Amino acid sequence: MTSLQVSSQYSRDAVAHLGKLIRIARQERHMTAQELAERAGISRGLVQRIEKGDLKCNIGAVFEVAAIVGICLFEMDEKGLKQHSHHAAEKLALLPKSVRKTKKVLDDDF
Amino acid sequence: MTSLQVSSQYSRDAVAHLGKLIRIARQERHMTAQELAERAGISRGLVQRIEKGDLKCNIGAVFEVAAIVGICLFEMDEKGLKQHSHHAAEKLALLPKSVRKTKKVLDDDF
DNA sequence: GTTATATGTTCTATATATGAACCAAAACTA
DNA sequence: TAGTTTTGGTTCATATATAGAACATATAAC
C-alpha cells in the first residue's frame, strides 16, 4: 500500500489556488475560520488545511466550504449545474458503455 | 465524532457533475478506468467512486484524474493558474490578517 | 454464437484523514 | 499599553477512506 500519491504540478496548483480563493472570500465576508467550519459541519483544523491547499481533504468538504463563501464551481448556478449535468448524462449515454482497445497491437507502425 | 457530514445540494451536484465530466472525458479518450487509475497513481475503485460523485474522495486524487483526462479546473491553463493565484495572494495581502467581529454584541436591536 | 475485456460490486486490512484539545504568536480593539 | 480574539502549529485517538483481491455481470470484438 503506502500510496505514492504522486500529483501533477497542475493539480497541486489548482488545489492551492482554490484554497486561496476560499480564504479571500471568507475574509471578505468577515467570517472566521471557526464560523465557516461550523457552517460546513467540519472542524476548524480542516478549514485551515483546505485553505492551505492540502491535497488530502475530502472533496465534499472543500466544495461545501467553497459554496458557503460564495465560490461557484464551474461558474454555474445550481439550476444550470443540474441542466449541464443532464446534458452530460445524455452525452454519456451516446458513448460506448465500456472502452475497448483496438486490439491491433501494432498497426500504426508502417 | 462520527461527522454528520451534511452537505448542500449544490456541492453534491457539483461533485456529481465533475464525476460525470471525468467519465465522459475518459471514455472519449478511449481510456479504461484501470489505465486512468494507474496514471493517477490510485486504485481503480477510487476512480469509480470519483466518477460516481463520491464526496469522500481526497481532492488531490479528483483533481489529478480530472487533469489527466483534460478537464481544466477553473478553466485556466497552468500558467494562468499560477498568475491568477499570484493575484489572489496579492489580494489576500491587502485584506486584514484576521477577521474580527464588530464586538458590538447587540446594537442592531433598536 | 464465443471469447476477451471492462465495469460493477462486494469484502478485508491498513494507512491516514479528521476532530479535539492544546499552546503560542499574531492581530485587532479599546 | 493591556486585553481579547483569531490564527497557526502542534500532538493524539479514532473513525474511515483507500488499496487490493475476488467475483459476477455487461459489453465489445471476433
mmCIF file of C-alpha atoms (C1' of nucleotides) in Angstrom:
data_model
loop_
_atom_site.group_PDB
_atom_site.id
_atom_site.type_symbol
_atom_site.label_atom_id
_atom_site.label_comp_id
_atom_site.label_asym_id
_atom_site.label_seq_id
_atom_site.Cartn_x
_atom_site.Cartn_y
_atom_site.Cartn_z
ATOM 1 C CA MET A 1 0.000 0.000 0.000
ATOM 2 C CA THR A 2 1.622 3.234 1.150
ATOM 3 C CA SER A 3 0.280 5.093 -1.838
ATOM 4 C CA LEU A 4 2.944 7.177 -3.522
ATOM 5 C CA GLN A 5 0.254 9.753 -4.192
ATOM 6 C CA VAL A 6 2.131 11.465 -6.952
ATOM 7 C CA SER A 7 0.306 14.511 -8.151
ATOM 8 C CA SER A 8 0.998 16.792 -11.049
ATOM 9 C CA GLN A 9 2.070 20.366 -10.608
ATOM 10 C CA TYR A 10 -1.164 21.453 -12.193
ATOM 11 C CA SER A 11 -3.488 19.732 -9.784
ATOM 12 C CA ARG A 12 -1.393 20.885 -6.845
ATOM 13 C CA ASP A 13 -1.589 24.450 -8.124
ATOM 14 C CA ALA A 14 -5.301 24.118 -8.709
ATOM 15 C CA VAL A 15 -5.984 22.921 -5.179
ATOM 16 C CA ALA A 16 -3.719 25.579 -3.690
ATOM 17 C CA HIS A 17 -5.406 28.220 -5.795
ATOM 18 C CA LEU A 18 -8.849 27.119 -4.706
ATOM 19 C CA GLY A 19 -7.681 27.302 -1.111
ATOM 20 C CA LYS A 20 -6.519 30.867 -1.558
ATOM 21 C CA LEU A 21 -9.793 31.834 -3.194
ATOM 22 C CA ILE A 22 -11.692 30.354 -0.288
ATOM 23 C CA ARG A 23 -9.608 32.226 2.239
ATOM 24 C CA ILE A 24 -10.020 35.519 0.405
ATOM 25 C CA ALA A 25 -13.755 35.030 0.052
ATOM 26 C CA ARG A 26 -14.027 34.154 3.723
ATOM 27 C CA GLN A 27 -12.099 37.239 4.835
ATOM 28 C CA GLU A 28 -14.116 39.453 2.539
ATOM 29 C CA ARG A 29 -17.262 38.160 4.157
ATOM 30 C CA HIS A 30 -15.820 38.819 7.611
ATOM 31 C CA MET A 31 -16.147 35.218 8.562
ATOM 32 C CA THR A 32 -13.825 33.478 10.993
ATOM 33 C CA ALA A 33 -12.421 30.061 10.277
ATOM 34 C CA GLN A 34 -14.422 28.770 13.208
ATOM 35 C CA GLU A 35 -17.660 30.142 11.827
ATOM 36 C CA LEU A 36 -17.000 28.699 8.410
ATOM 37 C CA ALA A 37 -16.161 25.347 9.967
ATOM 38 C CA GLU A 38 -19.399 25.279 11.940
ATOM 39 C CA ARG A 39 -21.467 26.212 8.930
ATOM 40 C CA ALA A 40 -19.841 23.483 6.886
ATOM 41 C CA GLY A 41 -20.121 20.967 9.684
ATOM 42 C CA ILE A 42 -16.395 20.353 9.854
ATOM 43 C CA SER A 43 -13.565 21.248 12.210
ATOM 44 C CA ARG A 44 -11.563 24.440 12.151
ATOM 45 C CA GLY A 45 -8.420 22.440 11.507
ATOM 46 C CA LEU A 46 -9.903 21.062 8.321
ATOM 47 C CA VAL A 47 -10.799 24.553 7.165
ATOM 48 C CA GLN A 48 -7.204 25.581 7.696
ATOM 49 C CA ARG A 49 -5.922 22.634 5.706
ATOM 50 C CA ILE A 50 -8.352 23.371 2.904
ATOM 51 C CA GLU A 51 -7.249 26.996 2.730
ATOM 52 C CA LYS A 52 -3.636 25.884 2.772
ATOM 53 C CA GLY A 53 -4.267 23.683 -0.239
ATOM 54 C CA ASP A 54 -3.888 20.303 1.392
ATOM 55 C CA LEU A 55 -4.472 17.649 -1.250
ATOM 56 C CA LYS A 56 -5.761 15.083 1.198
ATOM 57 C CA CYS A 57 -9.025 16.761 2.100
ATOM 58 C CA ASN A 58 -12.280 15.162 1.054
ATOM 59 C CA ILE A 59 -13.760 16.972 -1.903
ATOM 60 C CA GLY A 60 -17.163 17.199 -0.278
ATOM 61 C CA ALA A 61 -15.826 19.402 2.490
ATOM 62 C CA VAL A 62 -13.833 21.553 0.078
ATOM 63 C CA PHE A 63 -16.753 22.150 -2.253
ATOM 64 C CA GLU A 64 -19.085 22.777 0.663
ATOM 65 C CA VAL A 65 -16.782 25.385 2.129
ATOM 66 C CA ALA A 66 -16.320 26.971 -1.270
ATOM 67 C CA ALA A 67 -20.064 27.138 -1.793
ATOM 68 C CA ILE A 68 -20.628 28.733 1.607
ATOM 69 C CA VAL A 69 -18.221 31.571 0.912
ATOM 70 C CA GLY A 70 -19.816 32.086 -2.486
ATOM 71 C CA ILE A 71 -17.341 30.475 -4.820
ATOM 72 C CA CYS A 72 -19.251 28.965 -7.712
ATOM 73 C CA LEU A 73 -17.567 25.861 -9.015
ATOM 74 C CA PHE A 74 -17.970 25.502 -12.763
ATOM 75 C CA GLU A 75 -19.212 29.069 -12.792
ATOM 76 C CA MET A 76 -22.764 27.867 -12.811
ATOM 77 C CA ASP A 77 -25.685 28.284 -10.504
ATOM 78 C CA GLU A 78 -27.462 25.303 -9.078
ATOM 79 C CA LYS A 79 -30.041 25.145 -11.829
ATOM 80 C CA GLY A 80 -27.505 25.463 -14.585
ATOM 81 C CA LEU A 81 -25.463 22.802 -12.900
ATOM 82 C CA LYS A 82 -28.349 20.378 -12.988
ATOM 83 C CA GLN A 83 -29.061 21.157 -16.625
ATOM 84 C CA HIS A 84 -25.485 20.801 -17.686
ATOM 85 C CA SER A 85 -25.250 17.640 -15.698
ATOM 86 C CA HIS A 86 -28.266 16.286 -17.508
ATOM 87 C CA HIS A 87 -26.655 17.136 -20.793
ATOM 88 C CA ALA A 88 -23.558 15.297 -19.646
ATOM 89 C CA ALA A 89 -25.681 12.269 -18.892
ATOM 90 C CA GLU A 90 -27.106 12.341 -22.406
ATOM 91 C CA LYS A 91 -23.652 12.597 -23.871
ATOM 92 C CA LEU A 92 -22.577 9.714 -21.715
ATOM 93 C CA ALA A 93 -25.485 7.631 -22.950
ATOM 94 C CA LEU A 94 -24.274 8.026 -26.524
ATOM 95 C CA LEU A 95 -20.781 6.870 -25.705
ATOM 96 C CA PRO A 96 -19.919 3.160 -25.662
ATOM 97 C CA LYS A 97 -20.597 1.629 -22.273
ATOM 98 C CA SER A 98 -17.063 0.409 -21.957
ATOM 99 C CA VAL A 99 -13.791 1.364 -23.533
ATOM 100 C CA ARG A 100 -12.105 -1.229 -25.636
ATOM 101 C CA LYS A 101 -8.619 -1.216 -27.008
ATOM 102 C CA THR A 102 -8.461 -1.735 -30.770
ATOM 103 C CA LYS A 103 -6.609 -4.914 -30.020
ATOM 104 C CA LYS A 104 -4.477 -4.351 -33.095
ATOM 105 C CA VAL A 105 -1.292 -4.153 -31.086
ATOM 106 C CA LEU A 106 0.750 -2.552 -33.806
ATOM 107 C CA ASP A 107 -0.884 -1.276 -36.940
ATOM 108 C CA ASP A 108 0.333 2.269 -36.831
ATOM 109 C CA ASP A 109 3.972 1.436 -37.408
ATOM 110 C CA PHE A 110 4.029 1.424 -41.188
ATOM 111 C CA MET B 1 -17.154 12.378 16.344
ATOM 112 C CA THR B 2 -18.964 10.497 13.622
ATOM 113 C CA SER B 3 -19.124 13.581 11.445
ATOM 114 C CA LEU B 4 -22.640 14.290 10.309
ATOM 115 C CA GLN B 5 -21.126 15.446 7.054
ATOM 116 C CA VAL B 6 -24.095 17.455 5.965
ATOM 117 C CA SER B 7 -23.544 18.849 2.529
ATOM 118 C CA SER B 8 -25.601 21.225 0.491
ATOM 119 C CA GLN B 9 -27.415 20.179 -2.612
ATOM 120 C CA TYR B 10 -25.175 22.428 -4.627
ATOM 121 C CA SER B 11 -21.897 20.905 -3.570
ATOM 122 C CA ARG B 12 -23.281 17.422 -4.007
ATOM 123 C CA ASP B 13 -24.438 18.335 -7.509
ATOM 124 C CA ALA B 14 -21.098 19.927 -8.277
ATOM 125 C CA VAL B 15 -19.141 16.853 -7.240
ATOM 126 C CA ALA B 16 -21.513 14.553 -9.105
ATOM 127 C CA HIS B 17 -21.270 16.754 -12.162
ATOM 128 C CA LEU B 18 -17.497 16.741 -12.066
ATOM 129 C CA GLY B 19 -17.594 12.971 -11.839
ATOM 130 C CA LYS B 20 -19.726 12.728 -14.943
ATOM 131 C CA LEU B 21 -17.439 15.069 -16.819
ATOM 132 C CA ILE B 22 -14.466 12.932 -15.878
ATOM 133 C CA ARG B 23 -16.147 9.754 -17.034
ATOM 134 C CA ILE B 24 -17.174 11.304 -20.345
ATOM 135 C CA ALA B 25 -13.701 12.685 -20.940
ATOM 136 C CA ARG B 26 -12.173 9.331 -20.098
ATOM 137 C CA GLN B 27 -14.449 7.436 -22.480
ATOM 138 C CA GLU B 28 -13.855 9.942 -25.231
ATOM 139 C CA ARG B 29 -10.137 9.386 -24.842
ATOM 140 C CA HIS B 30 -10.640 5.628 -25.002
ATOM 141 C CA MET B 31 -9.085 5.186 -21.624
ATOM 142 C CA THR B 32 -10.055 2.401 -19.266
ATOM 143 C CA ALA B 33 -10.665 3.045 -15.595
ATOM 144 C CA GLN B 34 -7.646 0.879 -14.868
ATOM 145 C CA GLU B 35 -5.414 2.953 -17.124
ATOM 146 C CA LEU B 36 -6.628 6.173 -15.614
ATOM 147 C CA ALA B 37 -6.062 4.795 -12.136
ATOM 148 C CA GLU B 38 -2.504 3.773 -12.938
ATOM 149 C CA ARG B 39 -1.700 7.121 -14.476
ATOM 150 C CA ALA B 40 -3.069 8.908 -11.442
ATOM 151 C CA GLY B 41 -1.356 6.542 -9.056
ATOM 152 C CA ILE B 42 -4.592 5.437 -7.428
ATOM 153 C CA SER B 43 -6.772 2.346 -7.441
ATOM 154 C CA ARG B 44 -9.496 1.557 -9.927
ATOM 155 C CA GLY B 45 -12.032 1.568 -7.141
ATOM 156 C CA LEU B 46 -11.187 5.148 -6.308
ATOM 157 C CA VAL B 47 -11.604 6.147 -9.934
ATOM 158 C CA GLN B 48 -15.044 4.611 -9.898
ATOM 159 C CA ARG B 49 -16.016 6.444 -6.748
ATOM 160 C CA ILE B 50 -14.757 9.700 -8.192
ATOM 161 C CA GLU B 51 -16.778 9.206 -11.359
ATOM 162 C CA LYS B 52 -19.806 8.310 -9.275
ATOM 163 C CA GLY B 53 -19.502 11.588 -7.400
ATOM 164 C CA ASP B 54 -18.490 10.252 -4.008
ATOM 165 C CA LEU B 55 -17.983 13.202 -1.666
ATOM 166 C CA LYS B 56 -15.414 11.427 0.480
ATOM 167 C CA CYS B 57 -12.609 11.275 -2.058
ATOM 168 C CA ASN B 58 -9.496 13.322 -1.451
ATOM 169 C CA ILE B 59 -9.453 16.361 -3.675
ATOM 170 C CA GLY B 60 -5.911 15.690 -4.817
ATOM 171 C CA ALA B 61 -6.950 12.462 -6.499
ATOM 172 C CA VAL B 62 -10.037 14.026 -8.038
ATOM 173 C CA PHE B 63 -8.168 16.982 -9.493
ATOM 174 C CA GLU B 64 -5.354 14.757 -10.685
ATOM 175 C CA VAL B 65 -7.761 12.475 -12.509
ATOM 176 C CA ALA B 66 -9.574 15.453 -13.970
ATOM 177 C CA ALA B 67 -6.314 16.937 -15.190
ATOM 178 C CA ILE B 68 -5.251 13.673 -16.814
ATOM 179 C CA VAL B 69 -8.421 13.412 -18.872
ATOM 180 C CA GLY B 70 -8.060 17.038 -19.881
ATOM 181 C CA ILE B 71 -10.578 18.783 -17.682
ATOM 182 C CA CYS B 72 -9.282 22.206 -16.826
ATOM 183 C CA LEU B 73 -10.359 23.274 -13.377
ATOM 184 C CA PHE B 74 -11.085 26.980 -13.198
ATOM 185 C CA GLU B 75 -10.887 26.997 -16.972
ATOM 186 C CA MET B 76 -7.303 28.097 -16.822
ATOM 187 C CA ASP B 77 -4.090 26.644 -18.061
ATOM 188 C CA GLU B 78 -1.229 26.029 -15.709
ATOM 189 C CA LYS B 79 0.405 29.347 -16.379
ATOM 190 C CA GLY B 80 -2.771 31.311 -15.956
ATOM 191 C CA LEU B 81 -3.467 29.390 -12.805
ATOM 192 C CA LYS B 82 -0.168 30.480 -11.317
ATOM 193 C CA GLN B 83 -0.735 34.076 -12.333
ATOM 194 C CA HIS B 84 -4.242 34.196 -11.018
ATOM 195 C CA SER B 85 -3.049 32.532 -7.871
ATOM 196 C CA HIS B 86 -0.418 35.208 -7.514
ATOM 197 C CA HIS B 87 -3.085 37.823 -7.937
ATOM 198 C CA ALA B 88 -5.083 36.098 -5.251
ATOM 199 C CA ALA B 89 -2.063 36.273 -2.986
ATOM 200 C CA GLU B 90 -1.800 39.996 -3.554
ATOM 201 C CA LYS B 91 -5.456 40.471 -2.837
ATOM 202 C CA LEU B 92 -5.027 38.421 0.288
ATOM 203 C CA ALA B 93 -2.147 40.603 1.387
ATOM 204 C CA LEU B 94 -4.394 43.645 1.291
ATOM 205 C CA LEU B 95 -7.035 42.041 3.458
ATOM 206 C CA PRO B 96 -6.787 42.177 7.253
ATOM 207 C CA LYS B 97 -4.815 39.277 8.610
ATOM 208 C CA SER B 98 -7.612 38.161 10.810
ATOM 209 C CA VAL B 99 -11.332 38.635 10.805
ATOM 210 C CA ARG B 100 -12.759 40.415 13.782
ATOM 211 C CA LYS B 101 -16.369 40.716 14.792
ATOM 212 C CA THR B 102 -17.526 44.265 15.472
ATOM 213 C CA LYS B 103 -17.764 43.184 19.090
ATOM 214 C CA LYS B 104 -20.908 45.256 19.488
ATOM 215 C CA VAL B 105 -22.938 42.344 20.771
ATOM 216 C CA LEU B 106 -26.314 43.922 20.193
ATOM 217 C CA ASP B 107 -26.535 47.280 18.604
ATOM 218 C CA ASP B 108 -28.888 46.411 15.811
ATOM 219 C CA ASP B 109 -31.892 45.884 18.015
ATOM 220 C CA PHE B 110 -33.124 49.432 18.216
ATOM 221 C "C1'" DG C 1 -22.747 -17.631 -31.403
ATOM 222 C "C1'" DT C 2 -17.727 -17.459 -28.430
ATOM 223 C "C1'" DT C 3 -14.084 -15.048 -26.289
ATOM 224 C "C1'" DA C 4 -11.770 -11.419 -24.066
ATOM 225 C "C1'" DT C 5 -12.022 -7.308 -21.654
ATOM 226 C "C1'" DA C 6 -14.236 -3.547 -18.903
ATOM 227 C "C1'" DT C 7 -17.123 -2.485 -15.442
ATOM 228 C "C1'" DG C 8 -19.713 -3.117 -11.080
ATOM 229 C "C1'" DT C 9 -19.870 -4.804 -6.505
ATOM 230 C "C1'" DT C 10 -18.681 -6.748 -2.673
ATOM 231 C "C1'" DC C 11 -15.194 -7.801 1.291
ATOM 232 C "C1'" DT C 12 -11.000 -7.123 4.485
ATOM 233 C "C1'" DA C 13 -6.746 -4.993 6.265
ATOM 234 C "C1'" DT C 14 -4.463 -0.914 6.944
ATOM 235 C "C1'" DA C 15 -2.744 3.628 6.149
ATOM 236 C "C1'" DT C 16 -4.472 8.026 7.209
ATOM 237 C "C1'" DA C 17 -7.686 11.960 7.365
ATOM 238 C "C1'" DT C 18 -10.294 14.030 10.829
ATOM 239 C "C1'" DG C 19 -11.676 16.042 15.235
ATOM 240 C "C1'" DA C 20 -10.358 17.603 19.743
ATOM 241 C "C1'" DA C 21 -7.579 19.829 22.943
ATOM 242 C "C1'" DC C 22 -3.827 22.058 23.478
ATOM 243 C "C1'" DC C 23 -0.248 26.188 23.215
ATOM 244 C "C1'" DA C 24 1.947 30.266 21.244
ATOM 245 C "C1'" DA C 25 2.078 34.041 18.355
ATOM 246 C "C1'" DA C 26 -0.139 37.323 15.701
ATOM 247 C "C1'" DA C 27 -3.587 40.849 15.123
ATOM 248 C "C1'" DC C 28 -7.389 43.702 16.106
ATOM 249 C "C1'" DT C 29 -9.810 46.788 19.671
ATOM 250 C "C1'" DA C 30 -10.308 49.875 23.347
ATOM 251 C "C1'" DT D 1 -0.334 49.985 26.794
ATOM 252 C "C1'" DA D 2 -3.409 45.754 28.119
ATOM 253 C "C1'" DG D 3 -6.922 42.639 26.808
ATOM 254 C "C1'" DT D 4 -9.484 39.858 23.578
ATOM 255 C "C1'" DT D 5 -9.825 37.129 19.540
ATOM 256 C "C1'" DT D 6 -8.105 34.817 15.565
ATOM 257 C "C1'" DT D 7 -4.885 32.128 13.662
ATOM 258 C "C1'" DG D 8 -1.057 28.590 13.248
ATOM 259 C "C1'" DG D 9 1.029 24.670 14.705
ATOM 260 C "C1'" DT D 10 1.487 21.027 17.280
ATOM 261 C "C1'" DT D 11 0.041 16.023 19.410
ATOM 262 C "C1'" DC D 12 -3.048 12.165 19.973
ATOM 263 C "C1'" DA D 13 -7.109 8.886 19.463
ATOM 264 C "C1'" DT D 14 -10.121 7.004 16.249
ATOM 265 C "C1'" DA D 15 -13.320 6.845 12.563
ATOM 266 C "C1'" DT D 16 -12.784 5.918 7.823
ATOM 267 C "C1'" DA D 17 -11.020 6.303 3.136
ATOM 268 C "C1'" DT D 18 -8.200 3.582 0.432
ATOM 269 C "C1'" DA D 19 -5.931 -0.414 -1.884
ATOM 270 C "C1'" DG D 20 -6.314 -4.860 -3.239
ATOM 271 C "C1'" DA D 21 -8.307 -9.024 -4.452
ATOM 272 C "C1'" DA D 22 -12.006 -11.760 -5.777
ATOM 273 C "C1'" DC D 23 -16.117 -12.381 -8.168
ATOM 274 C "C1'" DA D 24 -20.173 -11.547 -11.204
ATOM 275 C "C1'" DT D 25 -22.091 -9.025 -14.864
ATOM 276 C "C1'" DA D 26 -22.047 -6.427 -19.033
ATOM 277 C "C1'" DT D 27 -20.128 -5.221 -23.233
ATOM 278 C "C1'" DA D 28 -17.402 -5.143 -27.258
ATOM 279 C "C1'" DA D 29 -14.549 -7.685 -30.513
ATOM 280 C "C1'" DC D 30 -14.177 -11.669 -33.224
#
